[in-house]
CSV table of C-alpha atoms in Angstrom, one decimal:
chain,number,residue,atom,x,y,z
O,1,MET,CA,16.6,-18.3,66.1
O,2,ASN,CA,19.0,-21.3,66.5
O,3,MET,CA,22.1,-21.8,68.8
O,4,THR,CA,25.2,-23.4,67.0
O,5,PHE,CA,27.1,-25.9,68.3
O,6,LYS,CA,30.4,-27.3,67.0
O,7,THR,CA,30.4,-31.0,67.5
O,8,PHE,CA,32.6,-33.1,69.2
O,9,ALA,CA,33.3,-36.8,70.3
O,10,LEU,CA,34.6,-37.6,73.8
O,11,THR,CA,34.6,-41.0,75.9
O,12,ALA,CA,34.5,-40.4,79.6
O,13,THR,CA,32.7,-41.8,82.5
O,14,ALA,CA,30.6,-38.9,84.3
O,15,ALA,CA,29.8,-39.5,87.9
O,16,THR,CA,25.9,-40.6,88.3
O,17,LEU,CA,23.5,-37.9,88.0
O,18,ALA,CA,20.5,-37.0,89.9
O,19,VAL,CA,18.3,-33.8,88.8
O,20,GLY,CA,18.0,-31.2,91.3
O,21,LEU,CA,21.0,-31.4,93.7
O,22,THR,CA,21.0,-28.9,96.4
O,23,ALA,CA,23.9,-28.5,98.1
O,24,CYS,CA,25.4,-25.6,96.0
O,25,ASN,CA,26.9,-21.9,96.7
O,26,GLN,CA,27.5,-21.7,93.0
O,27,SER,CA,24.2,-19.6,91.8
O,28,THR,CA,24.2,-18.3,88.2
O,29,ALA,CA,20.7,-18.6,86.7
O,30,PRO,CA,18.3,-15.9,87.3
O,31,ALA,CA,14.6,-15.9,88.1
O,32,THR,CA,12.3,-18.2,86.4
O,33,PRO,CA,9.2,-16.2,84.8
O,34,THR,CA,6.3,-18.9,83.8
O,35,PRO,CA,4.4,-17.8,80.3
O,36,THR,CA,2.1,-20.7,80.2
O,37,THR,CA,0.9,-21.3,83.3
O,38,PRO,CA,-2.5,-22.6,83.5
O,39,THR,CA,-5.5,-20.6,85.4
O,40,SER,CA,-6.2,-23.4,87.5
O,41,ALA,CA,-4.5,-26.0,89.4
O,42,GLN,CA,-4.6,-29.7,87.6
O,43,SER,CA,-6.1,-32.0,90.3
O,44,VAL,CA,-6.4,-35.6,90.9
O,45,GLU,CA,-8.0,-37.1,93.8
O,46,SER,CA,-5.6,-39.6,95.9
O,47,THR,CA,-6.0,-41.1,99.3
O,48,PRO,CA,-3.0,-41.2,101.5
O,49,SER,CA,-2.0,-44.4,102.9
O,50,SER,CA,-2.5,-42.8,106.6
O,51,GLN,CA,-4.4,-39.4,107.6
O,52,ALA,CA,-6.8,-38.9,104.7
O,53,PRO,CA,-9.0,-36.2,105.7
O,54,SER,CA,-11.9,-35.7,103.5
O,55,PRO,CA,-11.9,-32.2,101.1
O,56,SER,CA,-15.0,-31.3,103.4
O,57,ALA,CA,-12.2,-30.8,106.1
O,58,THR,CA,-11.7,-27.7,105.1
O,59,GLU,CA,-15.1,-26.3,106.1
O,60,THR,CA,-14.8,-27.0,109.7
O,61,GLU,CA,-14.1,-23.9,112.0
O,62,PRO,CA,-11.6,-23.3,113.7
O,63,THR,CA,-11.5,-24.4,117.4
O,64,ASP,CA,-9.6,-22.6,120.8
O,65,GLU,CA,-7.3,-25.6,120.3
O,66,SER,CA,-6.4,-24.2,116.4
O,67,PRO,CA,-5.6,-20.2,117.5
O,68,SER,CA,-5.2,-18.3,114.0
O,69,PRO,CA,-1.8,-17.3,113.2
O,70,THR,CA,-0.8,-14.1,111.4
O,71,PRO,CA,-2.4,-13.3,107.6
O,72,SER,CA,0.7,-13.7,106.3
O,73,ALA,CA,0.7,-17.9,107.7
O,74,THR,CA,-3.1,-18.1,107.1
O,75,GLU,CA,-4.2,-16.4,103.9
O,76,SER,CA,-5.2,-18.9,100.8
O,77,SER,CA,-3.2,-18.6,98.4
O,78,PRO,CA,-4.3,-16.5,95.2
O,79,SER,CA,-4.4,-19.8,92.7
O,80,ALA,CA,-4.8,-22.4,95.2
O,81,THR,CA,-8.0,-24.4,93.7
O,82,GLY,CA,-7.4,-27.8,94.2
O,83,ALA,CA,-9.3,-29.2,97.3
O,84,VAL,CA,-6.9,-29.4,100.5
O,85,GLY,CA,-5.6,-32.8,101.0
O,86,THR,CA,-6.0,-34.2,97.3
O,87,MET,CA,-3.1,-34.8,94.8
O,88,ARG,CA,-2.6,-31.9,92.3
O,89,PHE,CA,0.1,-29.6,90.7
O,90,ASP,CA,-0.7,-26.1,91.9
O,91,PRO,CA,2.0,-23.5,90.6
O,92,ALA,CA,2.4,-20.0,91.5
O,93,PRO,CA,0.7,-17.4,89.5
O,94,ASP,CA,2.1,-14.3,87.7
O,95,GLY,CA,5.0,-16.4,87.0
O,96,ARG,CA,6.7,-16.8,90.0
O,97,PRO,CA,8.7,-19.9,90.5
O,98,GLY,CA,7.2,-22.9,92.6
O,99,ALA,CA,3.9,-23.4,94.1
O,100,ALA,CA,1.3,-21.1,94.9
O,101,ALA,CA,1.3,-22.0,98.5
O,102,CYS,CA,5.1,-20.9,98.8
O,103,TYR,CA,3.7,-17.3,98.7
O,104,ASP,CA,1.5,-14.8,101.1
O,105,ALA,CA,-1.1,-12.9,100.0
O,106,GLU,CA,1.2,-10.2,98.9
O,107,GLY,CA,3.1,-12.2,96.2
O,108,LYS,CA,5.8,-12.3,98.8
O,109,GLY,CA,7.8,-15.6,99.6
O,110,ILE,CA,6.3,-17.5,102.7
O,111,ARG,CA,8.0,-16.5,105.7
O,112,VAL,CA,7.7,-17.9,109.5
O,113,PRO,CA,5.5,-15.3,111.1
O,114,GLU,CA,6.7,-13.4,114.5
O,115,ASN,CA,4.8,-15.1,117.4
O,116,GLN,CA,3.6,-17.9,115.2
O,117,PRO,CA,0.9,-20.2,117.3
O,118,GLU,CA,2.5,-24.0,118.4
O,119,ILE,CA,2.8,-26.6,115.5
O,120,THR,CA,1.5,-29.5,116.3
O,121,LYS,CA,0.0,-32.7,114.6
O,122,GLY,CA,-2.9,-32.9,112.3
O,123,ALA,CA,-2.0,-30.8,109.3
O,124,VAL,CA,-3.7,-32.4,106.1
O,125,GLU,CA,-1.1,-31.3,103.9
O,126,ALA,CA,2.8,-29.5,103.4
O,127,TRP,CA,4.1,-28.0,100.7
O,128,LEU,CA,7.8,-27.5,100.2
O,129,CYS,CA,9.0,-24.0,99.3
O,130,GLY,CA,12.7,-23.1,98.1
O,131,GLU,CA,14.2,-19.6,98.4
O,132,ALA,CA,11.8,-18.0,96.0
O,133,PRO,CA,11.2,-15.2,94.7
O,134,ASP,CA,14.4,-13.3,96.3
O,135,GLY,CA,16.9,-16.1,95.2
O,136,HIS,CA,15.5,-18.2,92.5
O,137,GLY,CA,18.0,-20.5,92.4
O,138,THR,CA,16.2,-22.8,94.4
O,139,VAL,CA,12.3,-24.0,93.5
O,140,GLY,CA,10.1,-26.6,95.2
O,141,PRO,CA,7.9,-29.1,93.7
O,142,LEU,CA,4.3,-28.2,92.8
O,143,GLU,CA,2.7,-30.7,94.5
O,144,PRO,CA,1.8,-31.2,98.3
O,145,LEU,CA,3.0,-33.9,100.7
O,146,ILE,CA,-0.6,-35.8,101.4
O,147,THR,CA,0.9,-39.1,102.8
O,148,ASN,CA,2.3,-38.9,106.5
O,149,VAL,CA,2.1,-35.4,106.8
O,150,ASP,CA,2.4,-36.0,110.9
O,151,ALA,CA,5.7,-38.0,110.8
O,152,LEU,CA,6.8,-34.8,109.1
O,153,VAL,CA,5.9,-32.5,111.9
O,154,GLY,CA,6.9,-35.3,114.3
O,155,ASP,CA,10.4,-35.0,112.9
O,156,TYR,CA,10.4,-31.2,113.6
O,157,LEU,CA,9.0,-32.0,117.0
O,158,ALA,CA,11.5,-34.3,118.0
O,159,LEU,CA,14.8,-31.9,117.1
O,160,PRO,CA,16.7,-30.7,120.1
O,161,PRO,CA,16.7,-27.0,121.2
O,162,LEU,CA,19.6,-25.0,119.4
O,163,THR,CA,23.1,-24.6,120.7
O,164,ASP,CA,24.9,-23.9,117.6
O,165,GLY,CA,23.4,-21.4,115.2
O,166,ASN,CA,26.6,-20.1,113.2
O,167,ALA,CA,26.1,-21.2,109.8
O,168,GLN,CA,25.7,-18.6,106.9
O,169,GLU,CA,22.6,-19.3,104.4
O,170,ALA,CA,23.5,-21.6,101.8
O,171,ALA,CA,21.5,-22.2,98.7
O,172,SER,CA,19.6,-24.7,100.1
O,173,PHE,CA,17.5,-22.5,102.1
O,174,PHE,CA,13.8,-23.9,102.5
O,175,HIS,CA,10.4,-23.5,103.9
O,176,VAL,CA,7.6,-25.9,104.6
O,177,VAL,CA,4.1,-25.0,105.0
O,178,LEU,CA,1.7,-26.9,106.8
O,179,VAL,CA,-2.2,-26.8,106.1
O,180,TYR,CA,-4.7,-27.7,108.7
O,181,PRO,CA,-8.1,-28.8,107.8
O,182,ASP,CA,-9.4,-25.4,109.4
O,183,GLY,CA,-7.5,-23.7,106.7
O,184,THR,CA,-4.7,-21.7,109.3
O,185,ARG,CA,-1.1,-22.5,108.4
O,186,ARG,CA,2.4,-22.8,110.3
O,187,VAL,CA,5.7,-22.4,108.3
O,188,ILE,CA,9.0,-24.1,109.3
O,189,GLU,CA,12.3,-22.8,108.1
O,190,GLY,CA,15.6,-25.1,107.5
O,191,ASP,CA,19.1,-25.2,105.6
O,192,ASP,CA,20.9,-27.8,104.3
O,193,GLN,CA,23.4,-27.1,107.3
O,194,ASP,CA,23.4,-28.3,110.7
O,195,SER,CA,24.8,-24.9,112.1
O,196,THR,CA,21.8,-23.3,110.8
O,197,PRO,CA,18.4,-23.1,113.3
O,198,VAL,CA,15.2,-25.0,112.4
O,199,ILE,CA,12.7,-22.1,113.2
O,200,GLY,CA,9.1,-22.7,113.9
O,201,SER,CA,7.2,-22.3,116.9
O,202,GLY,CA,9.0,-21.2,120.1
O,203,LYS,CA,12.7,-21.3,120.3
O,204,PRO,CA,15.2,-22.6,117.5
O,205,LYS,CA,16.0,-26.2,116.9
O,206,GLN,CA,18.9,-27.8,116.1
O,207,GLY,CA,19.7,-30.5,113.2
O,208,SER,CA,18.6,-28.8,110.3
O,209,SER,CA,20.8,-31.1,108.2
O,210,GLU,CA,18.9,-33.9,108.9
O,211,PHE,CA,15.6,-32.7,109.2
O,212,ALA,CA,16.2,-31.1,105.7
O,213,SER,CA,17.1,-35.0,104.4
O,214,LYS,CA,13.8,-36.3,106.4
O,215,VAL,CA,11.5,-33.7,104.5
O,216,ARG,CA,12.7,-34.5,101.0
O,217,GLY,CA,12.3,-38.2,101.9
O,218,HIS,CA,8.5,-37.9,102.7
O,219,TRP,CA,8.5,-36.1,99.3
O,220,LEU,CA,10.4,-39.0,97.3
O,221,ASP,CA,8.4,-41.7,99.5
O,222,GLN,CA,5.0,-40.6,98.2
O,223,ARG,CA,6.1,-40.2,94.6
O,224,PHE,CA,8.3,-43.8,94.5
O,225,VAL,CA,7.2,-45.8,97.7
O,226,THR,CA,3.5,-45.1,97.9
O,227,LYS,CA,3.7,-44.3,94.2
O,228,VAL,CA,1.0,-41.3,94.1
O,229,PRO,CA,0.5,-40.2,90.7
O,230,VAL,CA,1.4,-38.1,88.8
O,231,PRO,CA,-1.7,-35.3,88.5
O,232,GLY,CA,-1.1,-33.9,85.2
O,233,GLU,CA,1.5,-32.7,82.2
O,234,VAL,CA,4.1,-30.2,83.8
O,235,ILE,CA,6.3,-29.0,81.0
O,236,ASN,CA,4.1,-26.3,80.4
O,237,LEU,CA,3.9,-25.0,83.9
O,238,VAL,CA,7.8,-25.2,84.5
O,239,ALA,CA,8.9,-24.4,81.2
O,240,SER,CA,10.2,-20.6,81.1
O,241,CYS,CA,12.9,-18.4,80.1
O,242,PRO,CA,15.3,-17.8,82.1
O,243,GLY,CA,14.6,-21.0,84.2
O,244,PRO,CA,15.2,-22.5,87.7
O,245,GLU,CA,18.8,-23.3,88.8
O,246,HIS,CA,18.1,-25.6,91.6
O,247,ASN,CA,15.6,-27.9,92.9
O,248,VAL,CA,15.2,-28.8,96.6
O,249,LEU,CA,14.1,-31.9,95.6
O,250,ALA,CA,16.1,-35.0,93.2
O,251,SER,CA,14.6,-37.0,90.4
O,252,PRO,CA,16.2,-39.8,88.7
O,253,ILE,CA,17.8,-38.3,85.3
O,254,ASP,CA,16.2,-42.0,84.0
O,255,ASP,CA,13.0,-40.1,84.5
O,256,VAL,CA,13.6,-37.3,81.9
O,257,ASN,CA,10.9,-37.1,79.6
O,258,ALA,CA,9.9,-33.4,78.3
O,259,GLY,CA,12.3,-30.4,78.3
O,260,TRP,CA,12.9,-26.9,76.9
O,261,MET,CA,15.5,-24.9,75.2
O,262,CYS,CA,16.1,-20.8,75.9
O,263,HIS,CA,18.4,-19.5,73.4
O,264,GLY,CA,18.9,-16.2,71.7
O,265,LYS,CA,21.6,-13.8,70.3
O,266,THR,CA,21.4,-11.4,73.9
O,267,HIS,CA,19.5,-12.1,77.3
O,268,ASP,CA,16.9,-9.5,76.2
O,269,THR,CA,16.3,-11.6,73.0
O,270,VAL,CA,15.7,-15.1,74.5
O,271,LYS,CA,13.3,-17.0,73.1
O,272,LYS,CA,11.7,-20.6,74.8
O,273,THR,CA,11.3,-24.1,72.7
O,274,ILE,CA,9.5,-27.1,74.0
O,275,ILE,CA,12.0,-30.0,73.2
O,276,ASP,CA,10.3,-32.9,72.2
O,277,GLY,CA,10.4,-35.7,74.7
O,278,ALA,CA,12.1,-38.6,72.5
O,279,LEU,CA,15.0,-35.6,72.0
O,280,ALA,CA,15.0,-34.8,75.7
O,281,LYS,CA,15.8,-38.2,76.8
O,282,ARG,CA,18.5,-38.8,74.1
O,283,ILE,CA,20.4,-35.7,75.3
O,284,ALA,CA,19.9,-37.3,79.1
O,285,GLU,CA,21.0,-40.4,78.2
O,286,SER,CA,24.2,-38.8,76.3
O,287,LEU,CA,25.1,-37.0,79.3
O,288,ASP,CA,27.4,-40.0,81.1
O,289,ILE,CA,29.6,-40.9,78.2
O,290,ASN,CA,29.9,-37.5,77.0
O,291,SER,CA,30.4,-35.4,80.3
O,292,THR,CA,33.6,-35.0,82.1
O,293,PRO,CA,34.5,-33.2,85.7
O,294,MET,CA,35.1,-29.7,86.1
O,295,GLU,CA,36.9,-27.6,88.3
O,296,GLY,CA,34.3,-25.0,89.2
O,297,GLY,CA,31.9,-23.6,86.7
O,298,GLU,CA,32.9,-21.4,83.6
O,299,SER,CA,31.8,-18.4,82.3
O,300,VAL,CA,28.1,-18.9,80.4
O,301,ASN,CA,25.8,-16.9,78.3
O,302,GLN,CA,22.1,-16.9,77.9
O,303,ASN,CA,21.2,-20.4,76.3
O,304,SER,CA,20.7,-23.1,78.0
O,305,ILE,CA,18.6,-26.5,77.9
O,306,HIS,CA,16.3,-27.6,80.7
O,307,LEU,CA,15.5,-31.4,80.8
O,308,VAL,CA,12.4,-31.9,83.1
O,309,THR,CA,11.0,-35.4,85.0
O,310,PRO,CA,7.3,-36.1,85.1
O,311,TRP,CA,7.3,-34.4,88.7
O,312,GLY,CA,8.7,-30.9,87.4
O,313,GLU,CA,12.4,-31.0,88.5
O,314,SER,CA,14.6,-30.2,86.0
O,315,ILE,CA,18.2,-30.1,85.3
O,316,LEU,CA,20.1,-27.1,83.9
O,317,LEU,CA,22.6,-27.4,81.0
O,318,GLN,CA,24.4,-24.3,80.5
O,319,SER,CA,26.0,-23.5,77.3
O,320,LEU,CA,30.0,-22.0,77.9
O,321,ALA,CA,30.5,-18.4,76.8
O,322,ASP,CA,34.0,-19.1,75.7
O,323,GLU,CA,34.0,-22.5,74.5
O,324,ASP,CA,31.7,-25.3,73.0
O,325,GLY,CA,29.4,-27.0,75.6
O,326,PHE,CA,27.6,-26.7,78.3
O,327,GLN,CA,27.9,-27.2,82.2
O,328,TYR,CA,25.7,-28.8,84.7
O,329,ARG,CA,25.9,-30.2,87.9
O,330,GLY,CA,26.8,-33.5,88.6
O,331,GLU,CA,27.1,-35.5,91.6
O,332,SER,CA,30.0,-34.4,93.1
O,333,SER,CA,31.1,-31.8,91.0
O,334,MET,CA,30.1,-29.4,88.0
O,335,MET,CA,30.4,-31.1,84.5
O,336,LYS,CA,31.2,-30.3,81.2
O,337,TYR,CA,29.1,-31.6,78.7
O,338,LEU,CA,30.0,-31.8,74.6
O,339,VAL,CA,27.1,-32.4,72.8
O,340,PRO,CA,27.1,-35.1,69.6
O,341,ALA,CA,27.0,-34.4,66.2
O,342,ASP,CA,23.9,-35.9,66.0
O,343,LEU,CA,22.2,-34.4,68.7
O,344,ALA,CA,23.7,-31.1,67.8
O,345,ARG,CA,22.2,-31.3,64.4
O,346,ASP,CA,18.9,-31.8,65.9
O,347,ILE,CA,19.0,-28.9,68.4
O,348,ASP,CA,20.1,-26.4,66.2
O,349,ALA,CA,17.0,-27.6,63.9
O,350,LEU,CA,14.6,-26.3,66.8
O,351,GLU,CA,13.2,-23.2,66.4
O,352,PRO,CA,11.6,-20.8,69.2
O,353,ASN,CA,7.6,-21.3,70.1
O,354,ALA,CA,7.4,-18.6,73.0
């Protein structure tokens, strides 16, 4: 079942685009089932540049200095099969968006438990989670932070006590899940707004916006500075209809190497088509000269294109309901994209494969 696009040629200068921009309150996309998620995590061993515990560290017994948190913060994720402290993609099971560590044993989105024990350095890995499964709009990465985990904890510990916590929750709400050598976990909760409290152990802290920026920075440093290798093919782990709308992390649009399309006459008949990597790159490359800024968003239908980077972040192009073209989130505004004629023909030729 094909989507049909009228072809327009429009030359414009669009704002520089990054995949997964977060500071947005205009949520329009629903949840993300994942039909083709493998049953085990794809794992590649990687030695962090600092604090590199061996996988055997997971077998150590808890000590008196490592009290056990409540079960919702300590039980293993249902599909976590890779060795703790190694680089791997570990998607959540059962079509849930994000990583397995972002959910408790009952499949609910991880939250800070009551009376959580003290957060200390010494964790062997950290996971970054969006607001799933409640909001589905914001999705975190599928890989853990295994480098500079102590630095992330230090960023949290250095935050001052909360003095202003009046901001309402935004679309960039996130959780950090810390995993310690004995298997216990601690959870930190924050947002992109300074007036949102950072919640972990003890009293709430101030400085959520700066903390969020530092958290993202640790993951991006691991990818692009430490250059930990991508642990496998990601497209089949994230391609779903409907797909995620926002990503907690941002990746360069130049890195797009895959994609998928959701298309159908109604929401109930939407099917998925994996887009060839070369075609996905052509669409990404055409965005800049074929896009113009919009004032806010417009009405959209059930059809969409998702462009994916090697680490799994995607940019959502939503088909406009009342006119030709797509809308997506640019660097500083919503953008309207009019598909060039040659790409429109190639997109129309695609057939659903799921």
